[in-house]
GROMACS .gro file of C-alpha atoms in nm:
model
  380
    1MET     CA    1  -6.967   8.814 -17.385
    2ALA     CA    2  -6.766   9.024 -17.626
    3GLN     CA    3  -6.804   8.936 -17.992
    4PRO     CA    4  -6.498   8.846 -18.200
    5THR     CA    5  -6.341   9.128 -18.396
    6LEU     CA    6  -6.336   9.071 -18.770
    7ARG     CA    7  -6.010   9.135 -18.949
    8ARG     CA    8  -5.976   9.336 -19.265
    9PRO     CA    9  -6.128   9.152 -19.559
   10VAL     CA   10  -5.882   8.969 -19.778
   11ALA     CA   11  -6.133   8.954 -20.057
   12ALA     CA   12  -6.423   9.180 -20.144
   13GLY     CA   13  -6.711   9.117 -19.905
   14ARG     CA   14  -6.543   8.817 -19.734
   15PRO     CA   15  -6.414   8.904 -19.386
   16THR     CA   16  -6.197   8.647 -19.208
   17VAL     CA   17  -6.299   8.513 -18.869
   18PRO     CA   18  -6.028   8.449 -18.608
   19THR     CA   19  -5.928   8.084 -18.578
   20PRO     CA   20  -5.834   7.901 -18.256
   21ALA     CA   21  -5.468   7.884 -18.362
   22GLN     CA   22  -5.452   8.265 -18.349
   23HIS     CA   23  -5.528   8.265 -17.976
   24VAL     CA   24  -5.275   8.021 -17.833
   25ASP     CA   25  -5.157   8.130 -17.488
   26TRP     CA   26  -4.786   8.113 -17.563
   27LEU     CA   27  -4.694   8.245 -17.219
   28LEU     CA   28  -4.865   7.944 -17.061
   29VAL     CA   29  -4.709   7.705 -17.312
   30GLY     CA   30  -4.362   7.851 -17.261
   31SER     CA   31  -4.385   7.836 -16.882
   32VAL     CA   32  -4.498   7.473 -16.884
   33ILE     CA   33  -4.224   7.365 -17.125
   34ALA     CA   34  -3.962   7.555 -16.923
   35LEU     CA   35  -4.072   7.372 -16.606
   36ALA     CA   36  -4.069   7.037 -16.785
   37VAL     CA   37  -3.719   7.091 -16.927
   38LEU     CA   38  -3.593   7.199 -16.586
   39GLY     CA   39  -3.756   6.887 -16.444
   40ILE     CA   40  -3.556   6.668 -16.681
   41VAL     CA   41  -3.234   6.833 -16.562
   42MET     CA   42  -3.331   6.798 -16.195
   43VAL     CA   43  -3.426   6.432 -16.239
   44PHE     CA   44  -3.087   6.369 -16.400
   45SER     CA   45  -2.910   6.541 -16.115
   46ALA     CA   46  -3.096   6.330 -15.858
   47THR     CA   47  -3.040   5.999 -16.041
   48ARG     CA   48  -2.713   6.039 -16.230
   49GLY     CA   49  -2.532   5.785 -16.013
   50THR     CA   50  -2.161   5.808 -15.936
   51PRO     CA   51  -1.864   5.904 -16.158
   52ASP     CA   52  -1.771   5.537 -16.167
   53GLN     CA   53  -2.125   5.420 -16.250
   54PRO     CA   54  -2.312   5.704 -16.423
   55THR     CA   55  -2.665   5.647 -16.549
   56THR     CA   56  -2.910   5.841 -16.765
   57PHE     CA   57  -3.198   5.593 -16.739
   58PHE     CA   58  -3.442   5.816 -16.547
   59MET     CA   59  -3.347   6.127 -16.743
   60GLN     CA   60  -3.414   5.953 -17.076
   61ARG     CA   61  -3.749   5.825 -16.957
   62GLN     CA   62  -3.854   6.163 -16.822
   63ALA     CA   63  -3.751   6.326 -17.151
   64LEU     CA   64  -3.968   6.072 -17.334
   65PHE     CA   65  -4.262   6.151 -17.106
   66VAL     CA   66  -4.218   6.523 -17.171
   67VAL     CA   67  -4.206   6.481 -17.549
   68LEU     CA   68  -4.519   6.264 -17.543
   69GLY     CA   69  -4.681   6.508 -17.303
   70ILE     CA   70  -4.623   6.804 -17.535
   71GLY     CA   71  -4.787   6.605 -17.813
   72LEU     CA   72  -5.089   6.529 -17.592
   73MET     CA   73  -5.108   6.894 -17.487
   74ALA     CA   74  -5.123   6.997 -17.853
   75LEU     CA   75  -5.389   6.730 -17.922
   76PHE     CA   76  -5.614   6.840 -17.636
   77ALA     CA   77  -5.567   7.203 -17.736
   78ALA     CA   78  -5.677   7.121 -18.091
   79ILE     CA   79  -5.995   6.949 -17.969
   80ASP     CA   80  -6.285   7.180 -17.894
   81TYR     CA   81  -6.322   7.151 -17.516
   82ARG     CA   82  -6.701   7.151 -17.549
   83HIS     CA   83  -6.680   6.806 -17.707
   84LEU     CA   84  -6.527   6.674 -17.384
   85ARG     CA   85  -6.867   6.707 -17.219
   86ASP     CA   86  -7.002   6.435 -17.449
   87TRP     CA   87  -6.726   6.197 -17.341
   88SER     CA   88  -6.740   6.268 -16.968
   89VAL     CA   89  -6.957   5.969 -16.873
   90PRO     CA   90  -6.780   5.705 -17.091
   91ALA     CA   91  -6.437   5.830 -16.980
   92GLY     CA   92  -6.544   5.827 -16.617
   93LEU     CA   93  -6.673   5.471 -16.639
   94VAL     CA   94  -6.352   5.352 -16.806
   95LEU     CA   95  -6.137   5.511 -16.533
   96LEU     CA   96  -6.358   5.365 -16.260
   97GLY     CA   97  -6.308   5.025 -16.421
   98LEU     CA   98  -5.931   5.075 -16.418
   99LEU     CA   99  -5.938   5.183 -16.053
  100LEU     CA  100  -6.123   4.861 -15.970
  101MET     CA  101  -5.886   4.649 -16.177
  102VAL     CA  102  -5.575   4.794 -16.015
  103LEU     CA  103  -5.699   4.659 -15.681
  104SER     CA  104  -5.715   4.310 -15.830
  105PRO     CA  105  -5.420   4.075 -15.888
  106LEU     CA  106  -5.367   4.263 -16.215
  107GLY     CA  107  -5.241   4.561 -16.019
  108SER     CA  108  -4.884   4.609 -15.902
  109GLU     CA  109  -4.786   4.698 -15.546
  110SER     CA  110  -4.499   4.921 -15.444
  111LYS     CA  111  -4.412   5.033 -15.089
  112GLY     CA  112  -4.746   4.928 -14.949
  113THR     CA  113  -4.961   5.090 -15.219
  114GLN     CA  114  -5.128   4.897 -15.498
  115ALA     CA  115  -5.185   5.171 -15.754
  116TRP     CA  116  -5.010   5.073 -16.078
  117PHE     CA  117  -5.027   4.846 -16.380
  118GLU     CA  118  -4.699   4.709 -16.516
  119LEU     CA  119  -4.700   4.746 -16.896
  120ALA     CA  120  -4.392   4.669 -17.107
  121GLY     CA  121  -4.155   4.799 -16.843
  122PHE     CA  122  -4.363   5.109 -16.772
  123GLN     CA  123  -4.603   5.180 -16.487
  124LEU     CA  124  -4.953   5.317 -16.547
  125GLN     CA  125  -5.121   5.482 -16.249
  126PRO     CA  126  -5.493   5.515 -16.336
  127SER     CA  127  -5.559   5.762 -16.055
  128GLU     CA  128  -5.368   6.030 -16.251
  129PRO     CA  129  -5.593   6.035 -16.563
  130ALA     CA  130  -5.886   5.983 -16.324
  131LYS     CA  131  -5.822   6.338 -16.201
  132LEU     CA  132  -5.893   6.466 -16.552
  133ALA     CA  133  -6.202   6.248 -16.586
  134LEU     CA  134  -6.327   6.389 -16.255
  135ILE     CA  135  -6.267   6.748 -16.366
  136VAL     CA  136  -6.449   6.702 -16.696
  137GLY     CA  137  -6.732   6.505 -16.537
  138LEU     CA  138  -6.795   6.754 -16.257
  139ALA     CA  139  -6.774   7.047 -16.499
  140ALA     CA  140  -7.040   6.880 -16.713
  141PHE     CA  141  -7.257   6.815 -16.407
  142CYS     CA  142  -7.219   7.165 -16.266
  143THR     CA  143  -7.320   7.331 -16.593
  144PHE     CA  144  -7.595   7.091 -16.700
  145ASP     CA  145  -7.837   7.302 -16.497
  146ARG     CA  146  -7.683   7.629 -16.383
  147GLY     CA  147  -7.879   7.626 -16.059
  148VAL     CA  148  -7.806   7.268 -15.966
  149LEU     CA  149  -7.554   7.363 -15.698
  150LEU     CA  150  -7.777   7.618 -15.531
  151ASP     CA  151  -7.955   7.354 -15.326
  152ASN     CA  152  -7.841   7.089 -15.083
  153ARG     CA  153  -7.931   6.802 -15.313
  154GLY     CA  154  -7.699   6.933 -15.581
  155ILE     CA  155  -7.408   6.950 -15.336
  156VAL     CA  156  -7.475   6.598 -15.210
  157THR     CA  157  -7.489   6.469 -15.567
  158LEU     CA  158  -7.165   6.647 -15.658
  159PHE     CA  159  -6.972   6.492 -15.372
  160GLY     CA  160  -7.145   6.160 -15.423
  161ILE     CA  161  -7.001   6.147 -15.776
  162ALA     CA  162  -6.652   6.225 -15.647
  163ALA     CA  163  -6.678   5.987 -15.350
  164VAL     CA  164  -6.676   5.673 -15.567
  165PRO     CA  165  -6.326   5.715 -15.720
  166MET     CA  166  -6.198   5.863 -15.394
  167MET     CA  167  -6.298   5.551 -15.199
  168LEU     CA  168  -6.138   5.325 -15.460
  169ILE     CA  169  -5.813   5.522 -15.440
  170LEU     CA  170  -5.825   5.518 -15.060
  171MET     CA  171  -5.842   5.138 -15.076
  172GLN     CA  172  -5.502   5.128 -15.254
  173PRO     CA  173  -5.429   5.318 -15.016
  174ASP     CA  174  -5.315   5.651 -15.163
  175VAL     CA  175  -5.412   5.931 -14.927
  176GLY     CA  176  -5.223   6.199 -15.121
  177THR     CA  177  -5.425   6.147 -15.439
  178VAL     CA  178  -5.749   6.143 -15.236
  179LEU     CA  179  -5.654   6.485 -15.099
  180VAL     CA  180  -5.597   6.613 -15.454
  181PHE     CA  181  -5.942   6.487 -15.553
  182GLY     CA  182  -6.089   6.668 -15.254
  183ALA     CA  183  -5.918   6.993 -15.352
  184ILE     CA  184  -6.050   6.960 -15.708
  185VAL     CA  185  -6.406   6.909 -15.589
  186LEU     CA  186  -6.393   7.200 -15.344
  187GLY     CA  187  -6.247   7.437 -15.604
  188MET     CA  188  -6.503   7.347 -15.866
  189ALA     CA  189  -6.792   7.364 -15.618
  190LEU     CA  190  -6.680   7.712 -15.512
  191VAL     CA  191  -6.676   7.844 -15.867
  192ALA     CA  192  -7.000   7.667 -15.958
  193GLY     CA  193  -7.193   7.840 -15.682
  194ALA     CA  194  -7.171   7.645 -15.355
  195ARG     CA  195  -7.262   7.855 -15.052
  196PRO     CA  196  -7.054   7.918 -14.737
  197ARG     CA  197  -7.275   7.694 -14.525
  198HIS     CA  198  -7.200   7.406 -14.759
  199PHE     CA  199  -6.826   7.451 -14.707
  200ALA     CA  200  -6.872   7.466 -14.329
  201VAL     CA  201  -7.049   7.131 -14.332
  202LEU     CA  202  -6.789   6.987 -14.569
  203ALA     CA  203  -6.505   7.106 -14.346
  204LEU     CA  204  -6.656   6.925 -14.049
  205ALA     CA  205  -6.713   6.614 -14.260
  206ALA     CA  206  -6.351   6.625 -14.382
  207ILE     CA  207  -6.217   6.647 -14.026
  208LEU     CA  208  -6.435   6.355 -13.916
  209PHE     CA  209  -6.335   6.154 -14.222
  210THR     CA  210  -5.965   6.217 -14.157
  211VAL     CA  211  -5.993   6.104 -13.796
  212LEU     CA  212  -6.179   5.790 -13.898
  213VAL     CA  213  -5.924   5.701 -14.167
  214LEU     CA  214  -5.626   5.751 -13.935
  215ASN     CA  215  -5.786   5.524 -13.675
  216SER     CA  216  -5.946   5.269 -13.905
  217GLY     CA  217  -5.646   5.044 -13.963
  218LEU     CA  218  -5.681   5.096 -14.339
  219LEU     CA  219  -5.343   5.267 -14.348
  220ALA     CA  220  -5.022   5.095 -14.246
  221ASP     CA  221  -4.850   5.227 -13.935
  222TYR     CA  222  -4.571   5.388 -14.136
  223GLN     CA  223  -4.827   5.568 -14.355
  224THR     CA  224  -5.007   5.710 -14.052
  225ASP     CA  225  -4.676   5.814 -13.896
  226ARG     CA  226  -4.569   5.980 -14.222
  227LEU     CA  227  -4.887   6.189 -14.231
  228THR     CA  228  -4.841   6.310 -13.873
  229ALA     CA  229  -4.461   6.336 -13.851
  230PHE     CA  230  -4.450   6.700 -13.961
  231VAL     CA  231  -4.595   6.804 -13.621
  232ASN     CA  232  -4.280   6.660 -13.457
  233PRO     CA  233  -3.994   6.780 -13.679
  234GLU     CA  234  -3.733   6.718 -13.408
  235ASP     CA  235  -3.767   6.342 -13.467
  236THR     CA  236  -3.539   6.351 -13.772
  237GLY     CA  237  -3.416   6.000 -13.707
  238GLY     CA  238  -3.763   5.845 -13.725
  239THR     CA  239  -4.058   5.892 -13.957
  240ALA     CA  240  -3.965   6.259 -14.012
  241TYR     CA  241  -3.628   6.159 -14.163
  242ASN     CA  242  -3.734   6.252 -14.516
  243GLN     CA  243  -3.841   6.600 -14.417
  244GLY     CA  244  -3.536   6.652 -14.199
  245GLN     CA  245  -3.297   6.567 -14.482
  246SER     CA  246  -3.506   6.771 -14.724
  247GLN     CA  247  -3.479   7.082 -14.508
  248ILE     CA  248  -3.104   7.032 -14.470
  249ALA     CA  249  -3.065   7.009 -14.848
  250ILE     CA  250  -3.272   7.320 -14.917
  251GLY     CA  251  -3.094   7.514 -14.643
  252ALA     CA  252  -2.753   7.416 -14.784
  253GLY     CA  253  -2.840   7.588 -15.111
  254GLY     CA  254  -2.834   7.937 -14.964
  255LEU     CA  255  -2.899   8.222 -15.203
  256SER     CA  256  -2.752   8.095 -15.528
  257GLY     CA  257  -2.711   7.723 -15.460
  258GLU     CA  258  -2.415   7.487 -15.451
  259GLY     CA  259  -2.413   7.464 -15.829
  260LEU     CA  260  -2.584   7.243 -16.084
  261PHE     CA  261  -2.489   6.876 -16.027
  262ASP     CA  262  -2.278   6.981 -15.727
  263GLY     CA  263  -2.533   6.936 -15.447
  264SER     CA  264  -2.376   6.741 -15.161
  265GLN     CA  265  -2.702   6.603 -15.021
  266THR     CA  266  -2.824   6.520 -15.370
  267GLY     CA  267  -2.499   6.358 -15.478
  268LEU     CA  268  -2.482   6.142 -15.167
  269ASP     CA  269  -2.848   6.040 -15.202
  270PHE     CA  270  -2.935   6.147 -14.848
  271VAL     CA  271  -3.293   6.252 -14.936
  272PRO     CA  272  -3.516   5.949 -15.011
  273GLU     CA  273  -3.737   5.966 -15.322
  274GLN     CA  274  -3.552   6.277 -15.435
  275HIS     CA  275  -3.634   6.233 -15.804
  276THR     CA  276  -4.008   6.197 -15.736
  277ASP     CA  277  -4.172   6.334 -15.421
  278PHE     CA  278  -3.879   6.549 -15.305
  279ILE     CA  279  -3.753   6.689 -15.636
  280PHE     CA  280  -3.790   7.044 -15.498
  281THR     CA  281  -3.495   6.976 -15.266
  282VAL     CA  282  -3.268   6.933 -15.570
  283VAL     CA  283  -3.377   7.274 -15.694
  284GLY     CA  284  -3.324   7.433 -15.353
  285GLU     CA  285  -2.981   7.280 -15.293
  286GLU     CA  286  -2.825   7.318 -15.637
  287LEU     CA  287  -2.993   7.638 -15.761
  288GLY     CA  288  -3.054   7.802 -15.423
  289PHE     CA  289  -3.320   8.051 -15.326
  290LEU     CA  290  -3.297   8.221 -15.666
  291GLY     CA  291  -3.359   7.896 -15.851
  292ALA     CA  292  -3.646   7.801 -15.623
  293ALA     CA  293  -3.795   8.148 -15.673
  294LEU     CA  294  -3.769   8.102 -16.051
  295VAL     CA  295  -3.954   7.770 -16.029
  296LEU     CA  296  -4.225   7.918 -15.810
  297GLY     CA  297  -4.247   8.215 -16.046
  298LEU     CA  298  -4.307   7.984 -16.343
  299PHE     CA  299  -4.574   7.802 -16.143
  300GLY     CA  300  -4.725   8.140 -16.063
  301ILE     CA  301  -4.754   8.215 -16.436
  302VAL     CA  302  -4.922   7.878 -16.497
  303LEU     CA  303  -5.174   7.945 -16.219
  304TRP     CA  304  -5.235   8.302 -16.332
  305ARG     CA  305  -5.295   8.210 -16.696
  306THR     CA  306  -5.526   7.926 -16.594
  307PHE     CA  307  -5.720   8.162 -16.366
  308ARG     CA  308  -5.736   8.423 -16.642
  309THR     CA  309  -5.865   8.164 -16.889
  310ALA     CA  310  -6.137   8.066 -16.642
  311GLN     CA  311  -6.239   8.431 -16.621
  312THR     CA  312  -6.255   8.486 -16.996
  313ALA     CA  313  -6.406   8.151 -17.098
  314ARG     CA  314  -6.695   8.173 -17.341
  315ASP     CA  315  -6.927   7.956 -17.133
  316ASP     CA  316  -6.976   7.821 -16.782
  317PHE     CA  317  -6.844   7.478 -16.877
  318GLY     CA  318  -6.509   7.628 -16.975
  319THR     CA  319  -6.496   7.833 -16.655
  320VAL     CA  320  -6.564   7.541 -16.424
  321LEU     CA  321  -6.330   7.316 -16.623
  322CYS     CA  322  -6.040   7.559 -16.578
  323ALA     CA  323  -6.131   7.600 -16.211
  324GLY     CA  324  -6.083   7.226 -16.161
  325VAL     CA  325  -5.742   7.234 -16.331
  326LEU     CA  326  -5.644   7.539 -16.127
  327ALA     CA  327  -5.744   7.372 -15.799
  328MET     CA  328  -5.547   7.059 -15.890
  329PHE     CA  329  -5.228   7.250 -15.973
  330LEU     CA  330  -5.256   7.489 -15.679
  331PHE     CA  331  -5.300   7.211 -15.424
  332GLN     CA  332  -5.026   6.988 -15.565
  333ILE     CA  333  -4.774   7.273 -15.579
  334PHE     CA  334  -4.854   7.397 -15.229
  335GLN     CA  335  -4.858   7.049 -15.078
  336ASN     CA  336  -4.535   6.930 -15.243
  337VAL     CA  337  -4.333   7.243 -15.165
  338GLY     CA  338  -4.479   7.250 -14.814
  339MET     CA  339  -4.389   6.884 -14.768
  340SER     CA  340  -4.030   6.952 -14.876
  341THR     CA  341  -3.995   7.251 -14.643
  342GLY     CA  342  -4.153   7.076 -14.344
  343ILE     CA  343  -4.479   7.268 -14.308
  344MET     CA  344  -4.705   7.000 -14.459
  345PRO     CA  345  -4.732   6.623 -14.406
  346VAL     CA  346  -4.556   6.378 -14.638
  347THR     CA  347  -4.826   6.254 -14.875
  348GLY     CA  348  -4.638   6.143 -15.186
  349ILE     CA  349  -4.790   6.409 -15.412
  350PRO     CA  350  -4.558   6.487 -15.708
  351LEU     CA  351  -4.450   6.839 -15.803
  352PRO     CA  352  -4.611   6.914 -16.141
  353PHE     CA  353  -4.376   6.879 -16.441
  354LEU     CA  354  -4.066   6.843 -16.222
  355SER     CA  355  -4.117   6.511 -16.044
  356TYR     CA  356  -4.029   6.193 -16.230
  357GLY     CA  357  -4.330   5.991 -16.346
  358GLY     CA  358  -4.504   5.912 -16.671
  359SER     CA  359  -4.869   5.897 -16.562
  360SER     CA  360  -4.847   6.226 -16.374
  361THR     CA  361  -4.650   6.411 -16.645
  362LEU     CA  362  -4.879   6.301 -16.930
  363SER     CA  363  -5.197   6.380 -16.735
  364LEU     CA  364  -5.073   6.726 -16.639
  365PHE     CA  365  -4.988   6.811 -17.000
  366CYS     CA  366  -5.339   6.698 -17.099
  367ALA     CA  367  -5.483   6.929 -16.832
  368ILE     CA  368  -5.288   7.224 -16.974
  369GLY     CA  369  -5.413   7.125 -17.319
  370MET     CA  370  -5.772   7.158 -17.196
  371VAL     CA  371  -5.699   7.504 -17.058
  372LEU     CA  372  -5.542   7.605 -17.389
  373SER     CA  373  -5.851   7.478 -17.573
  374VAL     CA  374  -6.074   7.700 -17.358
  375HIS     CA  375  -5.845   8.000 -17.413
  376MET     CA  376  -5.822   7.947 -17.789
  377ARG     CA  377  -6.201   7.935 -17.827
  378ARG     CA  378  -6.306   8.218 -17.599
  379PHE     CA  379  -6.425   8.416 -17.904
  380LEU     CA  380  -6.562   8.122 -18.104
   0.00000   0.00000   0.00000
């Protein structure tokens, strides 16, 4: 590990040591804020109502979430990420408690999924901060003993830790979030030293688990149909309606789009859940291929800077921590865009920083804050 370079002394015999604030990754910060601001505009476009009955309700709320999120990002960046290891167990237990409570009468149900708490007019989805608790907890476990993942018992323990929150979330049921948890665990296990044979066994287990879930009766019929509809895209009048309308909207955008706030599909509200799950269709229709490419380019910068921070982290804990964040972002981006373009099943996974939602937006900003903390302290 390279040692920090001392600057010229400002006083005789007293060199100054670089501080964390001198190593902020402004490219990462700028890309995230640009995505969040664009998300506010896209949410407004999808929810602005009609000329006779305009509304800014969702836009104002999303703007509030972004402002709070930037504050949380700065807070997590200011905290030494190595201190998070000490809080991994208490934070994990608190989130497990919330995941249990949301299944009780205290939880709120929406569209067949009981995953939220209603608090003063806002919804709190505990599975979103639970992603962060999982990342921190697994990073602490993987680096407690560097060789822990080199044997079968370590792999079993790793997935045993993740299986508890995953089962609680599956009981809601929220298959999309379970898939995100699985991607996080696989990404962190890969970086921490899992061997190819472990992934082969896990792939077989995942296939078996998927078959069992789809045939267990745990999911409602419409949820099962939604997960499998992408294999029959011609059925645009049935369960594949969302994807069919989404593809029409994106295709209508062409190269440069129909113009901001001028999308016909968006204005007529043809795409269900367009301000949340299918926000990418607003980008594709109104800003066209060029706008969609810009969004994907900004996401590419976020992924690249997170990957680079994992490479240059001062210790293994920082590396594995960033790997978990990277896996989470990569899977959510790929799944959401794939869902909107018809190549992936509809799972209800939001597009980071663009989709409307407080719990998701705040948690994602916190995740970026952790990456910034690792980057800022790579020499300290």
